[in-house]
Amino acid sequence: MFLRVRVVQKYGGSSVADAESIKRVAKRVVATKQLGHDVVVVISAMGDTTDELMDLALQVTPQPPPRELDMLLTAGERMSAALLAMAIADQGLHARSLTGSQAGIITTGTHGNARIIDITPGRITKALDADDIVIVAGFQGVAQDTKDVTTLGRGASDTTAVALAASLGADYCEIYTDVDGVYTADPRIVPSAQRIPEISYEEMLEMAACGAKILHLRCVEYARRERVPVQVRSSFSDKPGTWVRDPQPVDPDAQPDPEGAPVEQAIISGVAHDRGEAKITIVGVPDKIGEAARIFEAVAATEINIDMIVQNVSAVATSRTDISFTLPKTDGVTAITALNALQEEVGFTDVLYDDQIGKVSVVGVGMRSHPGVTAKFFSALAAANVNIGMISTSEIRISVVVDQDDVDRAVAAAHTAFGLDATEQAVVYAGTGR
Amino acid sequence: MFLRVRVVQKYGGSSVADAESIKRVAKRVVATKQLGHDVVVVISAMGDTTDELMDLALQVTPQPPPRELDMLLTAGERMSAALLAMAIADQGLHARSLTGSQAGIITTGTHGNARIIDITPGRITKALDADDIVIVAGFQGVAQDTKDVTTLGRGASDTTAVALAASLGADYCEIYTDVDGVYTADPRIVPSAQRIPEISYEEMLEMAACGAKILHLRCVEYARRERVPVQVRSSFSDKPGTWVRDPQPVDPDAQPDPEGAPVEQAIISGVAHDRGEAKITIVGVPDKIGEAARIFEAVAATEINIDMIVQNVSAVATSRTDISFTLPKTDGVTAITALNALQEEVGFTDVLYDDQIGKVSVVGVGMRSHPGVTAKFFSALAAANVNIGMISTSEIRISVVVDQDDVDRAVAAAHTAFGLDATEQAVVYAGTGR
């Protein structure tokens, strides 16, 4: 029985780095179409185009207006979309490229980091009805109010793809990249890391939030909310990749397992790490109701996402306490500036900044039903001589902040302790997975 | 008394070749705005961007679909428009870049060579009302029916500028390029050529049609139809350039001359030449009514613009004649193919192709009232030992086809014969004027 499906495929910049790569992607798209499926392709800018355009902007002015930066950067995906449509035409099929605006990607007006608020895919469905392949420029949309061109933030073509898949009622969304799936740890750090054949939305979300760069966080959030099955695959091979979706029954003929989990669920699905954060410590905060709130309101006003927060027990003698939190390194200067402006008003002693840290996280739905995961994790770190700075947990994740130099050792120790090491060494990829 | 004017400025690719040039253009735009004027800027793609994008397309497929080629190429002007807006912001003023579509340039659906059919400049006037400088991506528009992105043909940013000037009721349109005006002949061929301070629309139209590359033909047609005063200037100097407009009174306090011509009107305004054409001769066409029409219908069906046509007097003995016409070299293969397909049906003997020709034209409204211009022109050519192949005339132009090797000599001879040589040698520019 032939099953016609509707699929959204997304190809990243490394998959379309030059004319030859574009032709290779076209072959894959054409092959999918020739199976009789409806195919919508979301495409990133070629290779380093976005970086090059950014460099050009910075040559013109140190502070490009965000609206104009969006106008500039969106040219990148427009070019790759048109070129892919040409390459498909060269193979005898008909393809139509659409900008984000033409594809009906309606966003907020926050240039550089807009959010999708609606999709009106009329032009896409019309093209699909005409049996065309549709190529959509990723990473971009049009602001609902101003009708100006917007971008969704770096790496957001993944989000475009999943959002379109949801809007079009696609059966699934394939994310093609330069690695062949999600691994139990970064294979460059843990050579014995294994490809994860299948992972739940919740776990993938924690992995992405904790530094696994394979999928954009917002894309996973979107996929989870809309229940879009996502397959992460390599555009350089035909390997099966990793499915991100609701847990599937083990036996294809069996009814779905009411528990939603395979029989041999591992306790931990993967170990993630992140070297992109810094730690700020506010020393000597008066231990009065509302002081912490004022501090975090000041930081929130700068639109910085803070991650882990630790407040020490107040010293009885002074009635003062220290508050530490982590945040993306790139937001360090902004946060320090905001906090220094607050020092006199709140009356804390000092603000300390440490960017020589790293975060290591173990993630797995299995830990819900397995007590002792924390103990096992911390023992493994101790045995590897890794000192723990801060701790934060969710129902399916434990994260610790460690010295940056200890990150590799901590990841390897956790990976081994939870039995994730493969018997064979994984392929190590040069790419970053984006 | 301060006079607030509305001006459209167009900058070509050589004026925005890199970040430094873009900053220089921004200074000029800002200076105009600071005079208190309304400023709309039309911008071409940076330097060789369009050629580079075309190369990329040809790497992907030898025959890029025109719709997708338009999608690709329009990225060039989008980038330069955004960068110029950034450079203006860097100098403290507010600018807003708009794509052709956003600027309301509504066109036919002929990808690669669309024509402007309407302009709905609502977003432009709104931005001008907000005292913003508006930057419009040249060369592009949006098809009325399909809403697809279109391009207006190479060099058509000039046309965008003049069309916008007309639609916005601008006082005039400045076309900035890399030469400082229209010359009496190409200064690379005639070092004593002079800048023409002022030229009528009709003469400029003939000059452009005869190979003067300084202004795009369609742009001049538009300017003439809408009576938009156009000033051709160098973006590298402050020289006054050339005004293309209705003849002005000599004394600014005097009433317009009813004859519309300055007192000392030269007979000939300039000498143009064109090496871009080829000659096709159809040998032995049966001298029957309708045969020539069938031939030219076949050529017209290929959408080729033919230029000069000559039909020899029929030889009485054979009742057959030869027909020659000129056309752009780039259309040679298409025309030959169409004619060969027709040979059996019409029954002519042969089709000859000659691309070693050149066209030399003298242009001037003065020839209307001066008999003997043709004689003077032909005598000058004869004295310079130039053989005339074909002749065509309009009310204000005489064109001849000559051997390609004779073009330079013919241009110089005509320039001297009509008293156009300056006493000082003109600056010779390396650029092409586009």
Coordinates of C-alpha atoms in Angstrom, one line a residue, chain A residues 18-20 22-23 46 53 56-57 59-65 67-72 74-76 78-90 95-99 102 123 140 146-149, chain B residues 18-20 22-23 46 53 56-57 59-65 67-72 74-76 78-90 95-99 102 123 140 146-149:
Chain A
D18 CA 28.5 25.6 -2.2
A19 CA 27.0 24.8 -5.6
E20 CA 28.0 21.1 -5.4
I22 CA 23.2 22.4 -3.2
K23 CA 23.0 19.9 -6.0
M46 CA 25.0 28.9 2.5
L53 CA 27.0 39.6 5.9
L56 CA 30.0 43.6 6.2
A57 CA 27.5 45.4 8.4
Q59 CA 32.5 47.4 8.5
V60 CA 29.8 50.0 7.9
T61 CA 28.8 50.7 11.5
P62 CA 29.6 49.2 14.9
Q63 CA 25.9 49.3 15.8
P64 CA 23.8 48.2 12.9
P65 CA 20.1 49.1 13.4
R67 CA 15.7 46.4 11.4
E68 CA 18.3 46.9 8.7
L69 CA 20.4 44.0 10.0
D70 CA 17.4 41.8 9.4
M71 CA 16.9 43.2 5.9
L72 CA 20.6 42.4 5.2
T74 CA 17.6 37.6 5.3
A75 CA 19.3 37.9 1.9
G76 CA 21.3 34.8 2.8
R78 CA 16.8 34.0 0.0
M79 CA 19.8 33.2 -2.1
S80 CA 20.1 29.6 -1.0
A81 CA 16.4 29.0 -1.5
A82 CA 16.5 30.3 -5.1
L83 CA 19.6 28.3 -5.8
L84 CA 18.1 25.1 -4.5
A85 CA 14.9 25.6 -6.6
M86 CA 17.2 26.0 -9.6
A87 CA 19.1 22.8 -8.8
I88 CA 15.8 20.9 -8.5
A89 CA 14.6 22.3 -11.8
D90 CA 17.9 21.1 -13.3
A95 CA 10.2 23.9 -7.3
R96 CA 9.1 27.3 -6.1
S97 CA 11.2 29.3 -3.6
L98 CA 9.4 31.5 -1.1
T99 CA 10.8 34.1 1.4
Q102 CA 5.8 35.0 1.2
R123 CA 1.0 30.2 -1.0
Q140 CA 12.9 34.8 8.7
T146 CA 5.0 47.0 10.6
K147 CA 5.2 44.4 7.7
D148 CA 9.0 44.7 8.1
V149 CA 11.2 41.7 7.5
Chain B
D18 CA 32.5 48.2 -0.7
A19 CA 31.9 49.4 2.8
E20 CA 34.0 52.6 2.3
I22 CA 28.8 53.0 1.0
K23 CA 29.9 55.3 3.8
M46 CA 27.4 46.3 -4.7
L53 CA 25.2 35.7 -8.2
L56 CA 26.6 30.9 -8.8
A57 CA 23.3 30.2 -10.5
Q59 CA 27.2 26.6 -11.4
V60 CA 24.0 25.0 -10.2
T61 CA 22.3 24.8 -13.6
P62 CA 23.0 26.0 -17.2
Q63 CA 19.4 27.2 -17.4
P64 CA 18.2 28.8 -14.2
P65 CA 14.4 29.2 -14.2
R67 CA 11.5 33.2 -11.5
E68 CA 14.2 31.7 -9.3
L69 CA 16.9 33.8 -11.0
D70 CA 14.9 36.9 -10.0
M71 CA 14.6 35.7 -6.5
L72 CA 18.4 35.2 -6.4
T74 CA 17.2 40.7 -6.0
A75 CA 19.2 39.7 -2.9
G76 CA 22.0 42.0 -4.3
R78 CA 18.5 44.2 -0.8
M79 CA 21.9 43.9 0.8
S80 CA 23.2 47.2 -0.5
A81 CA 20.0 49.0 0.5
A82 CA 20.2 47.7 4.1
L83 CA 23.9 48.5 4.3
L84 CA 23.3 52.1 3.1
A85 CA 20.6 52.5 5.7
M86 CA 23.0 51.3 8.4
A87 CA 25.7 53.8 7.2
I88 CA 23.2 56.6 7.3
A89 CA 22.2 55.6 10.8
D90 CA 25.9 55.6 11.7
A95 CA 16.9 55.7 7.1
R96 CA 14.5 52.9 6.2
S97 CA 15.4 50.4 3.5
L98 CA 12.6 48.9 1.3
T99 CA 12.6 46.1 -1.2
Q102 CA 7.8 47.0 -0.2
R123 CA 5.2 53.0 2.6
Q140 CA 13.2 44.9 -8.8
T146 CA 1.5 36.2 -9.0
K147 CA 3.0 38.4 -6.3
D148 CA 6.4 36.9 -7.3
V149 CA 9.5 39.0 -7.2

